[in-house]
mmCIF file of C-alpha atoms in Angstrom:
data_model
loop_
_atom_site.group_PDB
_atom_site.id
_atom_site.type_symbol
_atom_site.label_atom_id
_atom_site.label_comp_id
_atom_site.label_asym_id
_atom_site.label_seq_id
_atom_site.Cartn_x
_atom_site.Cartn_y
_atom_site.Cartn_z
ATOM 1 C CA UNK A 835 -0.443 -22.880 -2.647
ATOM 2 C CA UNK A 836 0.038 -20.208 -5.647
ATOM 3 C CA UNK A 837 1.205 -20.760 -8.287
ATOM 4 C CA UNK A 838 2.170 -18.664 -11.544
ATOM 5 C CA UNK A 839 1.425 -19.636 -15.683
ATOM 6 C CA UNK A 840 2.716 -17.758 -18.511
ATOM 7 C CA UNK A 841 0.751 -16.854 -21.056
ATOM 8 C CA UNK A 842 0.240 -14.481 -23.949
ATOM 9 C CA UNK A 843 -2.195 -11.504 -23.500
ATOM 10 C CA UNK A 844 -3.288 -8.633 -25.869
ATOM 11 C CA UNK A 845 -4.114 -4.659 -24.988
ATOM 12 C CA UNK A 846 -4.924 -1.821 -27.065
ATOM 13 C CA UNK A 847 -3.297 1.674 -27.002
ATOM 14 C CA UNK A 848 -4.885 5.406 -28.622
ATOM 15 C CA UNK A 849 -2.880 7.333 -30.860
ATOM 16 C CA UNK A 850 -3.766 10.966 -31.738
ATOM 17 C CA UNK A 851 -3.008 12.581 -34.957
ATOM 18 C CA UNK A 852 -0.785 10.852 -37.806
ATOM 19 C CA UNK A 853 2.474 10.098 -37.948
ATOM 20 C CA UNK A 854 4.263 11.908 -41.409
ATOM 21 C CA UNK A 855 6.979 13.479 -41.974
ATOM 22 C CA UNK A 856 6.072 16.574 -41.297
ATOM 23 C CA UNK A 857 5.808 15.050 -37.310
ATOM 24 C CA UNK A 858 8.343 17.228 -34.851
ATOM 25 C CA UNK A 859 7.239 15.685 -31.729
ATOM 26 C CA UNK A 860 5.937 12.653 -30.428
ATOM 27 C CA UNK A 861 4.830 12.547 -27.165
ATOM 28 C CA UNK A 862 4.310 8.908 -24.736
ATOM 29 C CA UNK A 863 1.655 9.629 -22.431
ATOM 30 C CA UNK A 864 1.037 8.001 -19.492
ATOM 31 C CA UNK A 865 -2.610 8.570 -17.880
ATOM 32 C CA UNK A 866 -3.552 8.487 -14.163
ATOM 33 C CA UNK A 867 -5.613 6.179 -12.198
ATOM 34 C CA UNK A 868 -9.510 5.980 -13.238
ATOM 35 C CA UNK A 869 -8.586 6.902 -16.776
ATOM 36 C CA UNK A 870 -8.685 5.221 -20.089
ATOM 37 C CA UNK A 871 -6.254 5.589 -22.514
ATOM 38 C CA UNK A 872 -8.738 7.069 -25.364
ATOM 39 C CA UNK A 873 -10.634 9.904 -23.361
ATOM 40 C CA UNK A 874 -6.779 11.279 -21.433
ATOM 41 C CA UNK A 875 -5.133 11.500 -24.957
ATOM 42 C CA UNK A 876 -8.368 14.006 -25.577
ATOM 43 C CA UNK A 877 -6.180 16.534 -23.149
ATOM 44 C CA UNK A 878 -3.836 17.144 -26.050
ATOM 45 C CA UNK A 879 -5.825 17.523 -29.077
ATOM 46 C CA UNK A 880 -5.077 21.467 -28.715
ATOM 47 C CA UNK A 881 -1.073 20.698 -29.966
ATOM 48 C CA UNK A 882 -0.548 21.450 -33.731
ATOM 49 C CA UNK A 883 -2.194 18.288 -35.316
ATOM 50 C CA UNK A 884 0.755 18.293 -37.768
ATOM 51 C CA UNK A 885 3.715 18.469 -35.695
ATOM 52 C CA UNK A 886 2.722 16.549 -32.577
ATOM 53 C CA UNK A 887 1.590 12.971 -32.643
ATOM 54 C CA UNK A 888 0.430 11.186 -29.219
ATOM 55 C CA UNK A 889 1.002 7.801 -28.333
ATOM 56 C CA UNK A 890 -1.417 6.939 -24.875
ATOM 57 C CA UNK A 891 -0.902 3.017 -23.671
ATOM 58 C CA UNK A 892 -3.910 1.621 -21.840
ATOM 59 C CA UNK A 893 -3.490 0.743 -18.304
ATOM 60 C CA UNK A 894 -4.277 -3.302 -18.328
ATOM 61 C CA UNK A 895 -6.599 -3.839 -15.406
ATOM 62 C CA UNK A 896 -9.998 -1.959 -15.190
ATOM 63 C CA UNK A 897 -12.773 -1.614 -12.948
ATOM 64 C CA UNK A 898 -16.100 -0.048 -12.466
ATOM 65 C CA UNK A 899 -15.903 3.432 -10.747
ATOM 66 C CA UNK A 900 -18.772 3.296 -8.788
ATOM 67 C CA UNK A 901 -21.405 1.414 -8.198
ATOM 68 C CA UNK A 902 -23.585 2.444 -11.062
ATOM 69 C CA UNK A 903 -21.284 0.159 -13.233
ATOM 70 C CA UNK A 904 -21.590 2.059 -16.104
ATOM 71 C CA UNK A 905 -18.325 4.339 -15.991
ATOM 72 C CA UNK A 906 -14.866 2.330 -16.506
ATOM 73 C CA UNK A 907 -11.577 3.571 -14.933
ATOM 74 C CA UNK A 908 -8.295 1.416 -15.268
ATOM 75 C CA UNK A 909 -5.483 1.323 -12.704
ATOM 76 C CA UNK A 910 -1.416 0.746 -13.941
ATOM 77 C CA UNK A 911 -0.357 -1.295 -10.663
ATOM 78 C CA UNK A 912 -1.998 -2.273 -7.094
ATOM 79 C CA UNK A 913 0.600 -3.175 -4.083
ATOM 80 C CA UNK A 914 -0.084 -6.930 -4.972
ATOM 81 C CA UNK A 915 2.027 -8.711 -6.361
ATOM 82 C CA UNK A 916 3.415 -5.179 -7.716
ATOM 83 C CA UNK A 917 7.427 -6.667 -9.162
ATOM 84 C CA UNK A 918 5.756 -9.338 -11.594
ATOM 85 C CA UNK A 919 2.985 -6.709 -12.839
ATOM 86 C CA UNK A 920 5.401 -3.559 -13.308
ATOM 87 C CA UNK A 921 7.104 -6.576 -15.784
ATOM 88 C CA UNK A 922 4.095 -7.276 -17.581
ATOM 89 C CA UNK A 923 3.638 -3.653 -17.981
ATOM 90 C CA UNK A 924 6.547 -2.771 -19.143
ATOM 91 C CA UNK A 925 7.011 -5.436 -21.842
ATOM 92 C CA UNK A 926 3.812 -4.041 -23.033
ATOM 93 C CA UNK A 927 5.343 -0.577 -23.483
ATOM 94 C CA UNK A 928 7.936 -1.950 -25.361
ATOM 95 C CA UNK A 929 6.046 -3.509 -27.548
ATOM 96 C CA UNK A 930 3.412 -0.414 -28.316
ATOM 97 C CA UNK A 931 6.234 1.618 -28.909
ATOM 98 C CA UNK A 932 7.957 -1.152 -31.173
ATOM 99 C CA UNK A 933 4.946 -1.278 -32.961
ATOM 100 C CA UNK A 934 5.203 2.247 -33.952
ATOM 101 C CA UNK A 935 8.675 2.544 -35.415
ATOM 102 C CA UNK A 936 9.134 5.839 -34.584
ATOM 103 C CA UNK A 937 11.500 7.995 -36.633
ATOM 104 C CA UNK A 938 14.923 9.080 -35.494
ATOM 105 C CA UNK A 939 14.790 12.478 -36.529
ATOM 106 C CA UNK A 940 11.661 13.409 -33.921
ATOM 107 C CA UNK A 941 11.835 15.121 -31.044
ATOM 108 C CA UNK A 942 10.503 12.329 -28.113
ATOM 109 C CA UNK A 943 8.806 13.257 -25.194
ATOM 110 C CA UNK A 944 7.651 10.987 -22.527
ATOM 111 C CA UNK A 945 5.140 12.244 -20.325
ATOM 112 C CA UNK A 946 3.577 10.571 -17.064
ATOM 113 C CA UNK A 947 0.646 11.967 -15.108
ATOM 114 C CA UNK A 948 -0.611 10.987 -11.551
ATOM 115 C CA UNK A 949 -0.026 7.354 -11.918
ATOM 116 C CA UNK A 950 1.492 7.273 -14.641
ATOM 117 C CA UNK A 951 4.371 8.317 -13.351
ATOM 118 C CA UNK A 952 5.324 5.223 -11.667
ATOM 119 C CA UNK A 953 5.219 3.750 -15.189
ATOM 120 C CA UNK A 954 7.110 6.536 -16.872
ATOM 121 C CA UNK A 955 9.870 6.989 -14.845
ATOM 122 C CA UNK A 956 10.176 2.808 -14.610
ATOM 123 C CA UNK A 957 9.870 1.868 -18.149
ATOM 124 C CA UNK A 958 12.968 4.978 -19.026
ATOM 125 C CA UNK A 959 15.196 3.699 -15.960
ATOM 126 C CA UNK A 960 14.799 -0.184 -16.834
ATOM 127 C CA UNK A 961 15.556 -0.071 -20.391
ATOM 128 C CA UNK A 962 17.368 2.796 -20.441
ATOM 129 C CA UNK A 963 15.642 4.776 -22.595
ATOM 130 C CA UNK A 964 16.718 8.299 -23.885
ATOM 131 C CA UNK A 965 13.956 11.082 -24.851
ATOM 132 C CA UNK A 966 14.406 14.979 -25.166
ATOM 133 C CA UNK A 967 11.861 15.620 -22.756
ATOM 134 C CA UNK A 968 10.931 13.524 -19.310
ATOM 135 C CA UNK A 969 8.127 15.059 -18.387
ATOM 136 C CA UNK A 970 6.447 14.282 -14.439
ATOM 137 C CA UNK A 971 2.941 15.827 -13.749
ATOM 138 C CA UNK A 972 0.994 15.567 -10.436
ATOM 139 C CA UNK A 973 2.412 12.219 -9.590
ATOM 140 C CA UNK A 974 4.671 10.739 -7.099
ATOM 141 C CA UNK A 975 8.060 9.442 -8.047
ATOM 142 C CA UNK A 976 8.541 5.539 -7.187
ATOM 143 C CA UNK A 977 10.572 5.127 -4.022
ATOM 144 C CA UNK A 978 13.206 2.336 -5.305
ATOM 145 C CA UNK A 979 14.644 4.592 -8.074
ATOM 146 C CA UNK A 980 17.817 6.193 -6.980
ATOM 147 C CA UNK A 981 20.527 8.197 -9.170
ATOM 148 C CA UNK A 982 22.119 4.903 -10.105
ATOM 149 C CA UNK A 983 18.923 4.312 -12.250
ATOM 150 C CA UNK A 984 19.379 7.189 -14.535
ATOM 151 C CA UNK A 985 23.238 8.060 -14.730
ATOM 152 C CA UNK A 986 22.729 6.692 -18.179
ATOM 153 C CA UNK A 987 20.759 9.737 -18.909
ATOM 154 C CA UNK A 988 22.823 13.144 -20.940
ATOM 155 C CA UNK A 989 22.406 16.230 -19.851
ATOM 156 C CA UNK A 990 20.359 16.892 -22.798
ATOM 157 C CA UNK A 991 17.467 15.111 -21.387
ATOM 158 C CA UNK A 992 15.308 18.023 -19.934
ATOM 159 C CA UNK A 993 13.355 17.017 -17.026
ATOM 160 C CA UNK A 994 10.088 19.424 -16.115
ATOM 161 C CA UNK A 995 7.978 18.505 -12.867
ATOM 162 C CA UNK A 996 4.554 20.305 -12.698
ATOM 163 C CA UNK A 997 2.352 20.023 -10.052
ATOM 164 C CA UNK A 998 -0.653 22.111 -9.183
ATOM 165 C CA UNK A 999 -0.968 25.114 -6.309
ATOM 166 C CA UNK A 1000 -3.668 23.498 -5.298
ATOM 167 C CA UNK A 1001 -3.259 19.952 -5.690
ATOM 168 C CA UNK A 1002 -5.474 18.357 -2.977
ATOM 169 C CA UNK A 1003 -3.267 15.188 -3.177
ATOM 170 C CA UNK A 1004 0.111 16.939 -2.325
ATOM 171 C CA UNK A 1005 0.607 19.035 0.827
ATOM 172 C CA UNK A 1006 2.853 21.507 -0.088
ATOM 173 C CA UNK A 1007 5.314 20.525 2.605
ATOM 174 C CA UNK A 1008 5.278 17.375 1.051
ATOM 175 C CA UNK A 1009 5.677 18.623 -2.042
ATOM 176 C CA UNK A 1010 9.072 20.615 -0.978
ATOM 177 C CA UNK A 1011 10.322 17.408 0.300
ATOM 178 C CA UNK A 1012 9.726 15.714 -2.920
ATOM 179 C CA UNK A 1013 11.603 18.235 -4.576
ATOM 180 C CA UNK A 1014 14.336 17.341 -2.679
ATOM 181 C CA UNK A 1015 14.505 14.105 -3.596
ATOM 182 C CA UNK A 1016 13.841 13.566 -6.901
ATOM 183 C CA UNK A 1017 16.454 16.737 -7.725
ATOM 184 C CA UNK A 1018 19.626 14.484 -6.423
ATOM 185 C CA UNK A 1019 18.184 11.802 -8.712
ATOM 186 C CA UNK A 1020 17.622 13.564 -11.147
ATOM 187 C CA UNK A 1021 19.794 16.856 -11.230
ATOM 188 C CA UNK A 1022 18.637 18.248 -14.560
ATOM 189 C CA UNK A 1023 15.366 18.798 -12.856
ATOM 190 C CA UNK A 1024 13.024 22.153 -13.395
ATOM 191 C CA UNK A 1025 9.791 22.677 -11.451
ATOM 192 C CA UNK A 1026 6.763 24.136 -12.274
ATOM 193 C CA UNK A 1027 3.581 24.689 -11.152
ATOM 194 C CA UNK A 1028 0.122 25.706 -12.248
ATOM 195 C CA UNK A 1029 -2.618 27.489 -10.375
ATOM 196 C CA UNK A 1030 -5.064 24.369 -10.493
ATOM 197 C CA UNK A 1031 -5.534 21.173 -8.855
ATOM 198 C CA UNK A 1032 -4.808 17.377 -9.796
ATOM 199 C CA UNK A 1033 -4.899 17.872 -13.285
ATOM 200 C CA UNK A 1034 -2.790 18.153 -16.354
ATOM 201 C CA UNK A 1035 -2.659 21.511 -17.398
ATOM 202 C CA UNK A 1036 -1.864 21.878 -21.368
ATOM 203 C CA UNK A 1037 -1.899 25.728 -21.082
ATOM 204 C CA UNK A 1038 1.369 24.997 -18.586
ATOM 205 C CA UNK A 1039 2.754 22.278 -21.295
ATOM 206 C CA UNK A 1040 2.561 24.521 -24.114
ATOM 207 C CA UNK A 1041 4.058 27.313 -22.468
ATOM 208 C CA UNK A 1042 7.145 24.751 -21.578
ATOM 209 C CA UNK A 1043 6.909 23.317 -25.291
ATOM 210 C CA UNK A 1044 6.038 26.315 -27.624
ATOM 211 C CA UNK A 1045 8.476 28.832 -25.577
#
């Protein structure tokens, strides 16, 4: 028989730069499977260190990568028991980002990559949360989400998709399809692409960003 307990847990989270008010933009940044939280938010240590502060929550279960066990990845969610874990996950988010009291007057960007865009786009649809800038990067776009999810969201909201030419992880038929569907969810959509593989590309942010 299985049975469930409640308890109280604790997880750490990287921040990048300081948070003043001289701060324009603060970007949540989601990393990708195999990552941890303080070596992805190295990716954006090229923004201005004075207008751009970066908030990167740890994914809560890790593992060994190989079999060395010497080099730790981290994973957001598994297929088991996926419902009850996305919940735990998400409370977490809110409370990193409660933690920071962010300012009103920043711009916010959220900003999932591979994996992390399960997370992204989950955390904005179930508590409704409104950002300047939705940003989806080499990931895949959870199937349950539907228009419905995100009619809350203005026009305002822009919403950039990136995904690599060479992407090993997304045939580009696939890819087209994708496009598809995520544009009737989310109409406000714009797709890019970089020249790369299944990475995040900050010369391709900065050009969205800094334009």
């Amino acid at each position: 028989m299985q049975k469930e307990v409640v308890y109280q847990s604790s997880n750490t989270y990287d921040t990048l730069n300081e948070l003043t008010s001289k701060t324009k933009t603060v970007w949540l940044v989601f990393h990708g499977i195999g990552y941890l939280s303080r070596y992805f938010i190295r990716l954006f240590q090229n923004l201005d260190t004075k207008e751009n502060y970066i908030i990167a929550p740890q994914a809560p279960s890790k593992y060994y990568k190989n079999n060395e066990y010497k080099k730790v990845g981290a994973s957001w969610l598994t297929k088991e028991s996926t419902k009850p874990e996305t919940e735990n996950v998400l409370r977490y988010i809110d409370a990193v980002v409660s933690n920071e009291n962010l300012p009103k007057h920043v711009k916010f960007v959220i900003l999932g990559y591979s994996q992390g865009v399960s997370i992204a786009s989950r955390w904005i649809a179930s508590r409704k949360i409104i950002s300047n800038d939705f940003v989806i990067v080499s990931g895949a776009f959870p199937k349950e989400l539907t228009k419905e999810d995100f009619i809350f969201l203005p026009e305002s909201t822009r919403v950039t998709h990136i995904v690599g030419e060479n992407d090993p992880y997304f045939k580009k038929e696939n890819v087209e399809i994708e496009k598809i569907r995520v544009k009737g969810i989310l109409p406000q959509i714009a797709f890019k692409s970089h020249p790369g593989g299944h990475e995040l590309e900050i010369d391709t942010l900065q050009h969205i960003f800094l334009r």
